[in-house]
Short mmCIF file of C-alpha atoms in Angstrom, two decimals:
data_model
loop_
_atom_site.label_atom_id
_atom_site.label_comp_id
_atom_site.label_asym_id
_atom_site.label_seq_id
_atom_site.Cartn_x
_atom_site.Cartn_y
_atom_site.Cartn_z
CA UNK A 1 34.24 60.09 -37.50
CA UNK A 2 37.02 59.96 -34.58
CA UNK A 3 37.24 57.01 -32.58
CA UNK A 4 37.32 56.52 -28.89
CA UNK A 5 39.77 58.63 -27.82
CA UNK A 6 42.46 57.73 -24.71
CA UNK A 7 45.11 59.81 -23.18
CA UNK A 8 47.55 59.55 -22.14
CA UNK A 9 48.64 56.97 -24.60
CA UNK A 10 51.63 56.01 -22.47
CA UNK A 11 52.23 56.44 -18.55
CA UNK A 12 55.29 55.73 -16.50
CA UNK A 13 55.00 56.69 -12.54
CA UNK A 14 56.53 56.28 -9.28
CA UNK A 15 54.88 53.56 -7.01
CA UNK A 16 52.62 55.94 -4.58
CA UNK A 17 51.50 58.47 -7.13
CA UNK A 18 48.37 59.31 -8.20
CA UNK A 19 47.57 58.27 -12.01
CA UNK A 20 44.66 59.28 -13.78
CA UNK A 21 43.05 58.04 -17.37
CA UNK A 22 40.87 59.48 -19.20
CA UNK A 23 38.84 58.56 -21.96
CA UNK A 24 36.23 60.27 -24.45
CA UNK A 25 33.98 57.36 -25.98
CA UNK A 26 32.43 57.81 -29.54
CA UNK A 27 29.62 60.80 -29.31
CA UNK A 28 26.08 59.36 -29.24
CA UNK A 29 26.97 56.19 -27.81
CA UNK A 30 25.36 55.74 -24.23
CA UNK A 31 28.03 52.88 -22.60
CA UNK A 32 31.75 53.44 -21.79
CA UNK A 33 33.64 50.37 -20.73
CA UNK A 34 37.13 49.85 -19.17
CA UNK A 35 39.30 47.15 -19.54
CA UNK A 36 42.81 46.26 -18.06
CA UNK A 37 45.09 43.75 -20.12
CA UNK A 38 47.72 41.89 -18.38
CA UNK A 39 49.83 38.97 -19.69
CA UNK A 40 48.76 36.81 -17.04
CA UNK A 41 44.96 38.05 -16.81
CA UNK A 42 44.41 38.58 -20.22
CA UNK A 43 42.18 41.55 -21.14
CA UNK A 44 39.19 41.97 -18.21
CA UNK A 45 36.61 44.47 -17.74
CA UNK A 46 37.11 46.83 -14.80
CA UNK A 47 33.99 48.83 -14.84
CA UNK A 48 31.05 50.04 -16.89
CA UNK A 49 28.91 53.13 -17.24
CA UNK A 50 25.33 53.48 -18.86
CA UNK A 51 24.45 57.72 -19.63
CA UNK A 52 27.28 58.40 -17.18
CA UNK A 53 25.84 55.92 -14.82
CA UNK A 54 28.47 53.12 -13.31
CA UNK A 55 26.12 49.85 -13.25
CA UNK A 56 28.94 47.44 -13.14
CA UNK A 57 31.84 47.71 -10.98
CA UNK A 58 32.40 44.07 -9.47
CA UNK A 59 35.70 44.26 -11.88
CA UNK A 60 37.57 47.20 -10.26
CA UNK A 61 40.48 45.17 -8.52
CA UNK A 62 40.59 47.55 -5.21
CA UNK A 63 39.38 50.29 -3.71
CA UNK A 64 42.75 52.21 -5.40
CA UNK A 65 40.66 52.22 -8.15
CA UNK A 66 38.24 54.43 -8.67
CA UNK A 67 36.25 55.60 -12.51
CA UNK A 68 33.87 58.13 -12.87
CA UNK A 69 31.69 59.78 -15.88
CA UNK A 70 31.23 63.35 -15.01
CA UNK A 71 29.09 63.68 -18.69
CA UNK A 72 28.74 61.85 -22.06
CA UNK A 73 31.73 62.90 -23.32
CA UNK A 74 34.65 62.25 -20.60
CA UNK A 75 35.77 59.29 -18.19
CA UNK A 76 38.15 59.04 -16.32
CA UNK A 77 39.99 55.94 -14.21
CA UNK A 78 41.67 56.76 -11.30
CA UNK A 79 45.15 54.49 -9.59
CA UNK A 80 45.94 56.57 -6.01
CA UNK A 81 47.91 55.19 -4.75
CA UNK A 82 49.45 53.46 -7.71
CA UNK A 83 51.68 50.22 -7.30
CA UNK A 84 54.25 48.05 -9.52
CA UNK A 85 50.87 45.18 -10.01
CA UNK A 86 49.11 47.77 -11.77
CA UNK A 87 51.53 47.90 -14.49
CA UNK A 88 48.79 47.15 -17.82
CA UNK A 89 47.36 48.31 -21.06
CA UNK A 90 43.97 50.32 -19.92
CA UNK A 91 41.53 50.63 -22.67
CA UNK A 92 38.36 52.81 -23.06
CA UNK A 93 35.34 51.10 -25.15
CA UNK A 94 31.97 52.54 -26.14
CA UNK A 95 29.15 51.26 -27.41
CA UNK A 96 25.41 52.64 -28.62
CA UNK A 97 23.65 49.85 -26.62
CA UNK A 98 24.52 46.40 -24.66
CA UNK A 99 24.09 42.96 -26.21
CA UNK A 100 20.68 42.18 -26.51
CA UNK A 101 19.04 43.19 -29.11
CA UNK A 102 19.21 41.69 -32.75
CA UNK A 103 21.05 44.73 -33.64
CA UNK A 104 24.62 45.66 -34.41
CA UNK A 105 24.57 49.09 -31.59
CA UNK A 106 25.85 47.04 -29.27
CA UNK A 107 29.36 46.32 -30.52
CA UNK A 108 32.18 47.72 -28.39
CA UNK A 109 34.96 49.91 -30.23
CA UNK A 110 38.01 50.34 -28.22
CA UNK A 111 40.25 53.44 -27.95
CA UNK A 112 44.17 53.02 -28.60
CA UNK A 113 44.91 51.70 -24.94
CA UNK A 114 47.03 53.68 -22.49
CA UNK A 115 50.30 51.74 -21.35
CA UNK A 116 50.91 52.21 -17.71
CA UNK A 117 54.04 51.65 -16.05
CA UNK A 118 54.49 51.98 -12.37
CA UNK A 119 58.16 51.74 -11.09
CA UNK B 1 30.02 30.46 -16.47
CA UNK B 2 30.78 32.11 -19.08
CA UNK B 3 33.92 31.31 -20.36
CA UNK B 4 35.55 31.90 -23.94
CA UNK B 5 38.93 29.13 -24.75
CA UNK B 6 41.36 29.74 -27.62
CA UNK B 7 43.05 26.80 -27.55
CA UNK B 8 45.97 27.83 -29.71
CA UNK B 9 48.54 30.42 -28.14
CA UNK B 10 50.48 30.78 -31.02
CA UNK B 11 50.24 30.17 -34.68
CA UNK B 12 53.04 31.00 -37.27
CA UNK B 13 52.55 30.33 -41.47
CA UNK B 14 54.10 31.41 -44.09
CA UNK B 15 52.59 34.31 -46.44
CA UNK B 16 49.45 32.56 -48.85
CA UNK B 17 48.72 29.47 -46.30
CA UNK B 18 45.50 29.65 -45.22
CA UNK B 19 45.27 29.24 -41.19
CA UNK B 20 41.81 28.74 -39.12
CA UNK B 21 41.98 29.64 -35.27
CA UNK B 22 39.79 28.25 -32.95
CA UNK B 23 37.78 29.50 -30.26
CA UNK B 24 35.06 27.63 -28.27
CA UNK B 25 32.67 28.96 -25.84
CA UNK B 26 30.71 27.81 -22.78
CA UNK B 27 26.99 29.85 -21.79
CA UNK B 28 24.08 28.82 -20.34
CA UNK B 29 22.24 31.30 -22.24
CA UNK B 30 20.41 30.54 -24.56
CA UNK B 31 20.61 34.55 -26.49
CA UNK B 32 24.57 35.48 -26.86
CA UNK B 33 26.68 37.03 -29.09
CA UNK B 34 30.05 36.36 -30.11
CA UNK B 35 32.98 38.77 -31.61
CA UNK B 36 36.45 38.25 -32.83
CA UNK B 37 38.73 41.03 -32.30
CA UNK B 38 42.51 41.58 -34.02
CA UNK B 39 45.23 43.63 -31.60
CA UNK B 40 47.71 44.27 -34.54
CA UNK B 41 51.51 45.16 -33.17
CA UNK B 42 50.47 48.98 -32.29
CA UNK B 43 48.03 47.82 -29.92
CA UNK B 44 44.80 48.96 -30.77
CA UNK B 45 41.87 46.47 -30.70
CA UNK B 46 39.83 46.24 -33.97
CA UNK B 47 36.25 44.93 -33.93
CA UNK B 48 36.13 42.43 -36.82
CA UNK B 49 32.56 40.44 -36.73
CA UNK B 50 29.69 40.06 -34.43
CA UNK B 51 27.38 36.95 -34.49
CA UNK B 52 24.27 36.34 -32.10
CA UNK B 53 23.18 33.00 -31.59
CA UNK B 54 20.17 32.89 -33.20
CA UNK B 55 22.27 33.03 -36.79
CA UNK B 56 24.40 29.65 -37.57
CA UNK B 57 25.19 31.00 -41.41
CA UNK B 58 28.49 30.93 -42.40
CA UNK B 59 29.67 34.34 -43.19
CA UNK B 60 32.81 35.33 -45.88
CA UNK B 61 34.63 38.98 -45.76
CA UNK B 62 37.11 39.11 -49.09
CA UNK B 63 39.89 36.78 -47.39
CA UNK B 64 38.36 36.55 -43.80
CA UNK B 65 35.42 33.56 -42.99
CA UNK B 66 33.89 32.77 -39.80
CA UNK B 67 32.41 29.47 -38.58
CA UNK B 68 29.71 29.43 -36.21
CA UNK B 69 28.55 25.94 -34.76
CA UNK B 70 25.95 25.63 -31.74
CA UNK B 71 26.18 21.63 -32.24
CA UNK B 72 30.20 22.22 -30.34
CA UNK B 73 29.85 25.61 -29.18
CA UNK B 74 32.50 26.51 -31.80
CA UNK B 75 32.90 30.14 -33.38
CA UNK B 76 36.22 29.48 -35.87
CA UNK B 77 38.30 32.13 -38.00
CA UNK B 78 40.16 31.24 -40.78
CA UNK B 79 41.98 33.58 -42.94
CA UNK B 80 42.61 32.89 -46.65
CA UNK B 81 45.90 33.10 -48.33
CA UNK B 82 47.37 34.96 -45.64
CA UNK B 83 49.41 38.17 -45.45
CA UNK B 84 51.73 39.40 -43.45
CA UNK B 85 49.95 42.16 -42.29
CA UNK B 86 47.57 39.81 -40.77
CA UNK B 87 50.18 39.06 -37.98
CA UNK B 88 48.46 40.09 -34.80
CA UNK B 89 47.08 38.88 -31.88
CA UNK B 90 42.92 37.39 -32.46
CA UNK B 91 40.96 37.69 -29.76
CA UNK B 92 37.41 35.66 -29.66
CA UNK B 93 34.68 37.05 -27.34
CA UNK B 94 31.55 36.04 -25.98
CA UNK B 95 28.18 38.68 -24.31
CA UNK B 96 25.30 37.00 -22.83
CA UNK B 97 22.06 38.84 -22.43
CA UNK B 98 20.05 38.04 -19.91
CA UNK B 99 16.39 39.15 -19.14
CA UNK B 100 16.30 38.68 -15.60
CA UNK B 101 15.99 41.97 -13.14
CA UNK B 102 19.67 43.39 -12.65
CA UNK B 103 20.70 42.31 -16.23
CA UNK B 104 23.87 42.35 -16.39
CA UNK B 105 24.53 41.33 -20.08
CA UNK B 106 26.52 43.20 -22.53
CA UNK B 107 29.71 42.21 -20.12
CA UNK B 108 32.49 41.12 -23.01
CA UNK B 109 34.44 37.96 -21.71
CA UNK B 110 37.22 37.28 -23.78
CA UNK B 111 39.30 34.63 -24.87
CA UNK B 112 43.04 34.34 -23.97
CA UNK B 113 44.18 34.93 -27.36
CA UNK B 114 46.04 33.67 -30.01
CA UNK B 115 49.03 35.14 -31.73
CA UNK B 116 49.29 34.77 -35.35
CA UNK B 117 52.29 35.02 -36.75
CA UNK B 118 52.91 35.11 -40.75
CA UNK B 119 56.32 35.34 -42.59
CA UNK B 120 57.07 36.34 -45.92
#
């Protein structure tokens, strides 16, 4: 079965430009998380989406940031403009439920992580 | 808060020594659930156990064990005659789930990490 899938895998922009992620989770599973690891912040979540629905977006840093979930098979994380700070690993995660239950669904897999580099 | 420590930054043994690494957690949660994760040199983040709260038992995977103690809010990893393709980075991790309206559990806070480094 694939993975979580993340493209591109490696990203290196001018500071101003646009940059766009984009991420397709595991198929059945009904959350898609992103993170954003930093060497000084560690890895934190950004955002998350239930059935294509954000519920959680107190992580997105600014409003340069932007995520949607058009359907249950595509994500995407949006940097416009882009600057040097945002320079991270971005990864995708998906899982068949949220913690809660006595049940393994809600275990998060992770994609491969796209490395961003803004000049 | 929720808050997830690995005390250790970074851990280096040679090949065969077994080496635990520590994580500790704080919640005032009663339910949670608790993960350890492995970022290997190419990146990628690899789930490697989940535990909920309700389950202190020890559990064993060929060379991998995990440690689980409510008493100091400890969840410990210790790998067994190490290799060196267990170099990586570990990360611990810790959900809550809470039933209150607005439930935001499921959120995965994670520890800083800690770098394990094994030589032949």
């Amino acid at each position: 079965d694939a993975g979580v899938i993340q493209s591109p895998r490696h990203e290196v922009t001018e500071m101003g430009q646009e940059v766009t992620l984009r991420c397709k989770p595991i198929s059945g599973h009904d959350y898609l998380f992103w993170y954003r690891q930093t060497m000084m912040r560690g890895l934190e979540l950004l955002i998350y989406f239930n059935n294509n629905v954000p519920i959680d977006d107190s992580g997105m840093p600014e409003d340069r940031f932007s995520a949607k979930m058009p359907n249950a098979s595509f994500s995407t994380l949006k940097i416009q403009p882009s600057e040097p700070r945002d320079s991270a690993v971005y990864f995708c995660a998906s899982s068949l439920g949220l913690a809660g239950a006595l049940r393994p669904t809600d275990t998060q897999y992770f994609g491969p992580g796209t490395r961003l580099t803004v000049l | 808060a929720q808050k997830v420590t690995q005390a250790q930054t970074e851990i280096s043994v040679v090949e065969k020594e077994d080496v635990t690494l520590d994580c500790v957690y704080e919640t005032r949660d009663t339910t949670y659930y608790l993960f350890w994760y492995k970022q290997p040199p190419s990146g990628e983040l690899v789930f490697l156990i989940r535990r909920n709260s309700f389950d202190e038992q020890n559990e064993i995977s060929g060379r991998y064990s995990w440690n689980f103690q409510k008493s100091t809010s400890s969840f410990n990893f210790t790998i067994t005659a190490s290799q060196v393709v267990d170099s990586a980075v570990y990360f611990c991790a810790l959900s809550e789930y809470r039933y209150r309206p607005g439930n935001q559990g499921g959120k995965l806070i994670f520890g800083q990490g800690t770098e394990l480094s094994v030589k032949p």
